[in-house]
Coordinates of C-alpha atoms in Angstrom, one line a residue:
X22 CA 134.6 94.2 24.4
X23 CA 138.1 93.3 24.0
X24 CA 140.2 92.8 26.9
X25 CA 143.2 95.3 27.2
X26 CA 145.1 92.8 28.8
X27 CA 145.5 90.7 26.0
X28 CA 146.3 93.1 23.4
X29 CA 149.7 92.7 22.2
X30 CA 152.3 94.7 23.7
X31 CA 154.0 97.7 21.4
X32 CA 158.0 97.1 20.9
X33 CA 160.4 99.7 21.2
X34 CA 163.0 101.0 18.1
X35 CA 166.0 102.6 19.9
X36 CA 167.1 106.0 17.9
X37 CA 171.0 107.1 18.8
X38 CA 171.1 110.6 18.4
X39 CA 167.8 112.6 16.8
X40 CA 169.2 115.9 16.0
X41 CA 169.3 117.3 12.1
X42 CA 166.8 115.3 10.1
X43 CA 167.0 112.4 12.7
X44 CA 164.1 113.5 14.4
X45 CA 162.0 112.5 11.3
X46 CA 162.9 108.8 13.0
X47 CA 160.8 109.5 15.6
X48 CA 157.6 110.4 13.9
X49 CA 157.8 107.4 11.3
X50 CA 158.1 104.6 14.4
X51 CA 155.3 106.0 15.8
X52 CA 153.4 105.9 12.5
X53 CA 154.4 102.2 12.3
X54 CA 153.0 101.5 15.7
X55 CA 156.2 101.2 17.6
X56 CA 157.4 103.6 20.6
X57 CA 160.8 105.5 20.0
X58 CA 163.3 105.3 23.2
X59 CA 165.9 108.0 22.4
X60 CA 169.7 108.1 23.3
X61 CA 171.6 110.6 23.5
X62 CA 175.6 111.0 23.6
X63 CA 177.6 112.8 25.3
X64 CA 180.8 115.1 24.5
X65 CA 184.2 115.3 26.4
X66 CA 184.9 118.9 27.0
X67 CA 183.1 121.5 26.0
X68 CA 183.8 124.7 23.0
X69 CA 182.1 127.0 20.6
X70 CA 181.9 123.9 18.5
X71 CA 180.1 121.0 20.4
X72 CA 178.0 124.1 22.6
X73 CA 175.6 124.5 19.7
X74 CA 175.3 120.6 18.9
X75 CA 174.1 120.2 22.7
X76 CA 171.7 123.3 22.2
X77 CA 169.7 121.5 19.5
X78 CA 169.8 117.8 21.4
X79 CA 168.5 120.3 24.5
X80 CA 165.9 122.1 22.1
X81 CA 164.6 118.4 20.1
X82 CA 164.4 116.4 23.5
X83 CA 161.7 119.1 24.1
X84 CA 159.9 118.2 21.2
X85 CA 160.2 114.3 21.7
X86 CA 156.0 113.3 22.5
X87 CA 155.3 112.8 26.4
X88 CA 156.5 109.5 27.5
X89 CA 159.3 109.3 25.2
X90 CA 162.2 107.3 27.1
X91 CA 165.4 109.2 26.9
X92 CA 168.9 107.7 27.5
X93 CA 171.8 110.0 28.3
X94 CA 175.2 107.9 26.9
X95 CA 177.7 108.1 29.4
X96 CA 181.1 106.6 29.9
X97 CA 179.8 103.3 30.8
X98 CA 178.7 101.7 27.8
X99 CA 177.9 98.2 29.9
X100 CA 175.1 100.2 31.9
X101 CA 173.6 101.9 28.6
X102 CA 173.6 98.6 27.0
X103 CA 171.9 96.5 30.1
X104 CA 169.2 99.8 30.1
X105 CA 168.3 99.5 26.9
X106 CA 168.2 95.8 26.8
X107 CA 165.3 96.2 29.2
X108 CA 163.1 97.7 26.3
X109 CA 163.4 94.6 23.8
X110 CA 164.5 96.9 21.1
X111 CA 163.3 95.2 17.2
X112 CA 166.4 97.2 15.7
X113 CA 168.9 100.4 16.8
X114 CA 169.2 103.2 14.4
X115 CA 171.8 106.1 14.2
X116 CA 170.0 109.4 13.8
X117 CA 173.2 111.1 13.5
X118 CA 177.0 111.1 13.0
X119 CA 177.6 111.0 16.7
X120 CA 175.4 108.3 16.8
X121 CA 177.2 105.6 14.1
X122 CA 179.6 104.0 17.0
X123 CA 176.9 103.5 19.8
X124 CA 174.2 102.0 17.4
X125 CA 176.3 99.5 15.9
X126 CA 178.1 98.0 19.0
X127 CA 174.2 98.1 20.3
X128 CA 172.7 96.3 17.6
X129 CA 175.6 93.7 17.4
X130 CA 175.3 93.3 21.2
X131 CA 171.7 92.7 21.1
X132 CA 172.2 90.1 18.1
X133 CA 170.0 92.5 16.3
X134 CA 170.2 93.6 12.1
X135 CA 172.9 96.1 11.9
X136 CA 176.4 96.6 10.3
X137 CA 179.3 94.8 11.8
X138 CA 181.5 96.3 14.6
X139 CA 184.7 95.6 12.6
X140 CA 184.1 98.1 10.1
X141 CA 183.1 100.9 12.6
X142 CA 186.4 102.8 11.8
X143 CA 185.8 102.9 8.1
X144 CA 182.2 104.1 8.8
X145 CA 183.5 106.8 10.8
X146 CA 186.9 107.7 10.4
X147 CA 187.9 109.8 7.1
X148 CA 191.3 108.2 6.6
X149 CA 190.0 104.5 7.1
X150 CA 187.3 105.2 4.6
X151 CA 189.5 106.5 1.7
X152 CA 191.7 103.1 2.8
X153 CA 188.9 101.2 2.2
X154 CA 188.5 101.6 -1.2
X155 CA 192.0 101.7 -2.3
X156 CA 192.1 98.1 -1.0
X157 CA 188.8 97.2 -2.9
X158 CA 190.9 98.9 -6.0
X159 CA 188.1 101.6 -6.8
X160 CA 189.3 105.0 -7.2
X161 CA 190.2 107.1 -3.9
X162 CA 191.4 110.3 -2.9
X163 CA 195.3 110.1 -1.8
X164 CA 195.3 110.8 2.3
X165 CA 197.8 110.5 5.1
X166 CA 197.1 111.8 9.2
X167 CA 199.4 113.9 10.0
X168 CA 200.3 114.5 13.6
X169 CA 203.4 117.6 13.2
X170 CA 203.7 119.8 10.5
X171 CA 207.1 118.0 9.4
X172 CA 204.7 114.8 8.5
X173 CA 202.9 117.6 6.8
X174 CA 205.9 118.6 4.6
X175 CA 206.6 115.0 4.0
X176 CA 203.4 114.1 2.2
X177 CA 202.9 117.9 0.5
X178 CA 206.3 117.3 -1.6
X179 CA 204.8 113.2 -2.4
X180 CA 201.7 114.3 -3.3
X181 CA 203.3 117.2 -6.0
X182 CA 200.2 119.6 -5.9
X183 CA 199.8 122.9 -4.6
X184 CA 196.1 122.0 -4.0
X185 CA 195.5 120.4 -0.7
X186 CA 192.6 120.0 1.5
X187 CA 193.3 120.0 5.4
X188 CA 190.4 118.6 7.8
X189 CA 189.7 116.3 10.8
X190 CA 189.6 112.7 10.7
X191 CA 186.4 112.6 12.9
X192 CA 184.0 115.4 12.0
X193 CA 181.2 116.8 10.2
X194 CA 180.1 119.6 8.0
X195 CA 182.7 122.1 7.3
X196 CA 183.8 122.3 10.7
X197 CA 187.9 122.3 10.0
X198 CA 188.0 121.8 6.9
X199 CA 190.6 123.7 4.8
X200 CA 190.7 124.5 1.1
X201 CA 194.4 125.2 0.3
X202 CA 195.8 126.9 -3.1
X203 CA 199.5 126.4 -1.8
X204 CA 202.0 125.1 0.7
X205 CA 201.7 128.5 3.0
X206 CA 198.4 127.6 3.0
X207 CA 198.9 124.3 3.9
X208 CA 201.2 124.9 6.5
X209 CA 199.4 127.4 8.1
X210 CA 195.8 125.1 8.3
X211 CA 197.9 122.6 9.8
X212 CA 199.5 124.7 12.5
X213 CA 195.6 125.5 13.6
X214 CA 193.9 122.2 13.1
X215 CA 196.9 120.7 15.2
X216 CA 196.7 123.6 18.2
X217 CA 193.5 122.9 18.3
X218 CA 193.6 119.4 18.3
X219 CA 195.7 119.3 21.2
X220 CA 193.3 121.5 23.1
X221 CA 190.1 119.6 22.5
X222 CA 190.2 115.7 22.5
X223 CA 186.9 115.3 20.5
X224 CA 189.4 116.1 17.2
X225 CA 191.3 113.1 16.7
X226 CA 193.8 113.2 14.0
X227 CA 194.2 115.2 11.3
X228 CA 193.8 114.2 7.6
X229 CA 195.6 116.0 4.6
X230 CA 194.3 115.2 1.3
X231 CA 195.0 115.9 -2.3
X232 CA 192.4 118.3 -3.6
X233 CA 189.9 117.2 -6.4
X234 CA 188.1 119.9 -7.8
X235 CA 184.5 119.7 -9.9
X236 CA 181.4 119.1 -8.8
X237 CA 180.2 117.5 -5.7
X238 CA 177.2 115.2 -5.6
X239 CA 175.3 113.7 -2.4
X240 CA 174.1 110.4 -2.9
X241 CA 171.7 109.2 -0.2
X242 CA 171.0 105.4 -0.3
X243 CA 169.4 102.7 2.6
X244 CA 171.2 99.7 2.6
X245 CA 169.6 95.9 3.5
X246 CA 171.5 92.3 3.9
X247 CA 174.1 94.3 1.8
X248 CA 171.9 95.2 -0.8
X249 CA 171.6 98.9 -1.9
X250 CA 168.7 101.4 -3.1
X251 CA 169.0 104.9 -4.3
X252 CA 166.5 107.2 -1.6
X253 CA 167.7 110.5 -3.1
X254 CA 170.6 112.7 -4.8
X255 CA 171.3 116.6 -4.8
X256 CA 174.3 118.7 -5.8
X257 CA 175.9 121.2 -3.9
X258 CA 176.9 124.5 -5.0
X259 CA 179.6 125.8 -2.4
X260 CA 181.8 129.1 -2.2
X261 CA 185.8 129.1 -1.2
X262 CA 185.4 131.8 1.0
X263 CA 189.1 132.6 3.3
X264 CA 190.0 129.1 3.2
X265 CA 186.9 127.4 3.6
X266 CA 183.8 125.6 1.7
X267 CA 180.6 127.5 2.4
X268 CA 177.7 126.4 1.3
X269 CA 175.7 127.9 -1.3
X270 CA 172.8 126.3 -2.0
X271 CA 171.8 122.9 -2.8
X272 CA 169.6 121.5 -5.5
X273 CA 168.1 118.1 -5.9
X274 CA 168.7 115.7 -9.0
X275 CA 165.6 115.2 -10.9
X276 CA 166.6 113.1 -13.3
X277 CA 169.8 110.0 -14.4
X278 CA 171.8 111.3 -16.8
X279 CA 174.5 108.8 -17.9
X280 CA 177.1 110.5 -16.0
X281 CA 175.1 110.7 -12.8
X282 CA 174.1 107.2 -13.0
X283 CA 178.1 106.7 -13.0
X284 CA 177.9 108.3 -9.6
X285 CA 175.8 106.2 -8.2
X286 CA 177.1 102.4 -9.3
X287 CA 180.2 104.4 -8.2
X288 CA 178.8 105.1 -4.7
X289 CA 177.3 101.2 -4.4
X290 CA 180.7 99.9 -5.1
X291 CA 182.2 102.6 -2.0
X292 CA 178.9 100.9 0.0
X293 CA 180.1 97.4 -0.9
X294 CA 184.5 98.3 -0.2
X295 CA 183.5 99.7 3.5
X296 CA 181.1 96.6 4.2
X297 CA 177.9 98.5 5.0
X298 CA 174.8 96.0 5.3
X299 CA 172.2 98.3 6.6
X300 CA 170.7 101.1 7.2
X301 CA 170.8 105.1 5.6
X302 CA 173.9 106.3 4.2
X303 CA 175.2 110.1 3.3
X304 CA 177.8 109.9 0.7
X305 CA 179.6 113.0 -0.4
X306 CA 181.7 112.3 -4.1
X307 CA 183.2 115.1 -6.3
X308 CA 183.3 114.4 -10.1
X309 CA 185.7 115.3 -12.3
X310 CA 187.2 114.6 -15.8
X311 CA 188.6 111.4 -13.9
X312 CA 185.1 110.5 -12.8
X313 CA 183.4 109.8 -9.4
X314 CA 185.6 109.9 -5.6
X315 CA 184.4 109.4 -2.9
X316 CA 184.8 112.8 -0.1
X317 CA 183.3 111.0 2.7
X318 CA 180.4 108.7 3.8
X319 CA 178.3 109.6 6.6
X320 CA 176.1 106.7 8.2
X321 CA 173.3 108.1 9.0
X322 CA 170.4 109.9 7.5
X323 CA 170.8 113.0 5.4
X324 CA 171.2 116.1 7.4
X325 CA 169.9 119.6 6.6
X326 CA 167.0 119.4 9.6
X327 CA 164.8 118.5 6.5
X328 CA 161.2 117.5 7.6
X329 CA 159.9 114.1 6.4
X330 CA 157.3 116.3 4.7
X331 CA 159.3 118.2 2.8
X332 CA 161.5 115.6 1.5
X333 CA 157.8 113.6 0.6
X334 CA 156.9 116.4 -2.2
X335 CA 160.1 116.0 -3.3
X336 CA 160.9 112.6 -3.6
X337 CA 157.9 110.4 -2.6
X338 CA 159.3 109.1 0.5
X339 CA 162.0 109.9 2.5
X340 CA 165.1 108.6 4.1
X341 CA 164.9 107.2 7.7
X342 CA 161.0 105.7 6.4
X343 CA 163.0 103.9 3.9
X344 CA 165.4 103.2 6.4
X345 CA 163.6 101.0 8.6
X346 CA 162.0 99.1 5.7
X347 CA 166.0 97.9 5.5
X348 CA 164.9 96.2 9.2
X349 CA 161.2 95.7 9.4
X350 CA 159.9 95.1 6.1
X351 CA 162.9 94.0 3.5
X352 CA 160.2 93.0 1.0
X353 CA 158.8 96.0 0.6
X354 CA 162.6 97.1 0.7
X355 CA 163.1 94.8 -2.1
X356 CA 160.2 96.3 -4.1
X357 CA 161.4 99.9 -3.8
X358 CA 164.5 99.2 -4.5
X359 CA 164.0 97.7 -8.3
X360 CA 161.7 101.3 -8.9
X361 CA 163.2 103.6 -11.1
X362 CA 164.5 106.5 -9.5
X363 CA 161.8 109.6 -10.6
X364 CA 161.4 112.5 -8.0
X365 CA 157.8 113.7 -8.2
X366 CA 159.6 117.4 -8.5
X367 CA 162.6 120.0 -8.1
X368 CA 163.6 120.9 -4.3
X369 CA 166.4 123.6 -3.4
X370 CA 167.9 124.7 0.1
X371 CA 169.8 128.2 -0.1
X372 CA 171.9 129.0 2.9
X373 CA 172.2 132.7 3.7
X374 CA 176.0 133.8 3.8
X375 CA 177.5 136.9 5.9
X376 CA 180.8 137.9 6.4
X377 CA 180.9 137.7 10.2
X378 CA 179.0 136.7 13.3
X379 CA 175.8 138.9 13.6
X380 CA 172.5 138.7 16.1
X381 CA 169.6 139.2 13.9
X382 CA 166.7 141.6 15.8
X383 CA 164.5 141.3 12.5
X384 CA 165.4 140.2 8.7
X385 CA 162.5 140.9 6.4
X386 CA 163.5 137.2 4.9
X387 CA 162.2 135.9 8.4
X388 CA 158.5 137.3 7.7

């Protein structure tokens, strides 16, 4: 009979944020024999836009297994990190884009495997990203924040293109993001994005961008000691519907060709300009007759609420499991990473577009 006692204690892997396809985080440190101790962030103010965000960290904290530790993030990040240093964390992860900032200063704080503080901005911030690469010298999409519709004016007549794209500096999804054919459109997704920025201090700045138009590739990759891996890629099919993108559907890559490859040496070399040494990463790139450029990166696992399941029959593993090979197991990391990239089969997400809000009492599509 073995004495209990002397059985070696289980460690704990702190999870910032679990919403979307973060959730899949909890279920792979429990199959690797560690407990999950949740945190979850909190939002100044409160709109249509952050209500349904705190809906699903309300609806997945229900689902979390009995026992799970769960850490509300407030204003005092000195208390959060002095709690969570009482669990003895082997690594801090970022389940989501909310999560990026608190994981990282948590994971440098506790002198544990995680990206640098210093590049923080540039992991989250639209305008420092796109800066980032033009001072590696890799191609980049031409940006400016703009805080007054004269600054808007300014950069519209230097950039010499009708096509524009107006979003937030801070953000996800298509929330504020503009599409714009010509300078009253411009002008007038400005005006809004700035009202509204005003109003709600969750915004930040706001970015205006040249627009490149083709075809837009995600590229999802784990990242270890600075070395790079290829976990997944899809394409996205979206509609330019009054102003904005709307997502269409979305269909995985099966297959390299030579220009896709270009895509992702491209997206290692974006990796490499922002200084990202571990962990998942979302990138977002457009390709056109130029080539690869880089939209956005997104630090976190791939959202898309995609069970780990799922994304198994597809690809034969999945993100945030490859993830924390980048932290617990780098040789195995290693080994996956020199695999050729071969998806075991095709996998497609179609979103269902309406023209306006509507409450659904049945939709033969639900049965």
């Amino acid at each position: 009979m073995h004495d209990k006692t002397s059985m070696p204690k289980k460690r704990h892997i702190v999870i910032v944020e679990i919403i979307s396809s973060g959730f899949n985080y909890v279920e792979d440190v429990l199959a690797r024999g560690y407990l999950p101790v949740v945190v979850e962030t909190s939002y100044p103010g409160m709109d249509d836009e952050i209500a349904p965000i705190v809906e699903e960290q309300d609806a997945v904290r229900l689902s979390l297994p009995e026992g799970t530790p769960c850490i509300k993030a407030g204003n005092d990040y000195s208390a959060l990190l002095e709690q969570i240093r009482a669990y003895d964390p082997v690594c801090v992860v970022a389940g989501s884009e909310f999560g990026v900032e608190i994981a990282t200063r948590l994971a440098s704080d506790l002198g544990l495997p995680g990206n640098p503080c210093s590049i923080i901005g540039k992991m989250t911030l639209k305008d420092q990203m796109q800066q980032a690469l033009a001072d590696a010298g890799i191609r980049h999409i031409r940006s400016r924040a703009v805080h007054s519709e004269v600054e808007a004016e300014a950069f519209f007549q230097e950039l010499d293109t009708d096509y524009t794209v107006i979003k937030r500096v801070r953000g996800s999804g298509t929330l504020g993001v503009h599409l714009c054919d010509n300078h009253d459109e411009m002008m007038e997704a400005v005006r809004l994005e700035l009202t509204y920025s005003k109003k709600n201090s969750t915004v930040g700045d706001i970015l205006m961008q040249e627009r490149i138009i083709g075809k837009e590739y995600i590229v999802n990759t784990v990242s270890c000691k600075g070395r790079h891996r290829l976990v997944s890629m899809c394409f996205y099919d979206k509609l330019h519907i009054n102003g904005s993108n709307v997502y269409n559907y979305m269909e995985t890559v099966s297959t390299l060709d030579i220009g896709q490859s270009a895509v992702v040496r491209y997206a290692y070399d974006v990796l490499d300009a922002i200084g990202i040494q571990y962990g998942p990463v979302h990138g977002e790139f457009m390709v056109d007759e130029k080539g690869p450029v880089l939209i956005e990166v997104n630090c976190r696992p791939m959202g898309g609420g995609m069970p780990r399941h799922y994304l198994e029959r597809i690809f034969g593993q999945h993100e945030t499991d490859a993830g924390l090979d980048a932290y617990l197991d780098p040789i195995k990391f290693e080994q996956d990473r020199q695999k050729p990239y071969r998806p075991l089969c095709k996998g497609a997400i179609k979103w269902f577009i309406l023209p306006e809000d509507v409450t659904l009492d049945s939709a033969p599509v639900l049965q």
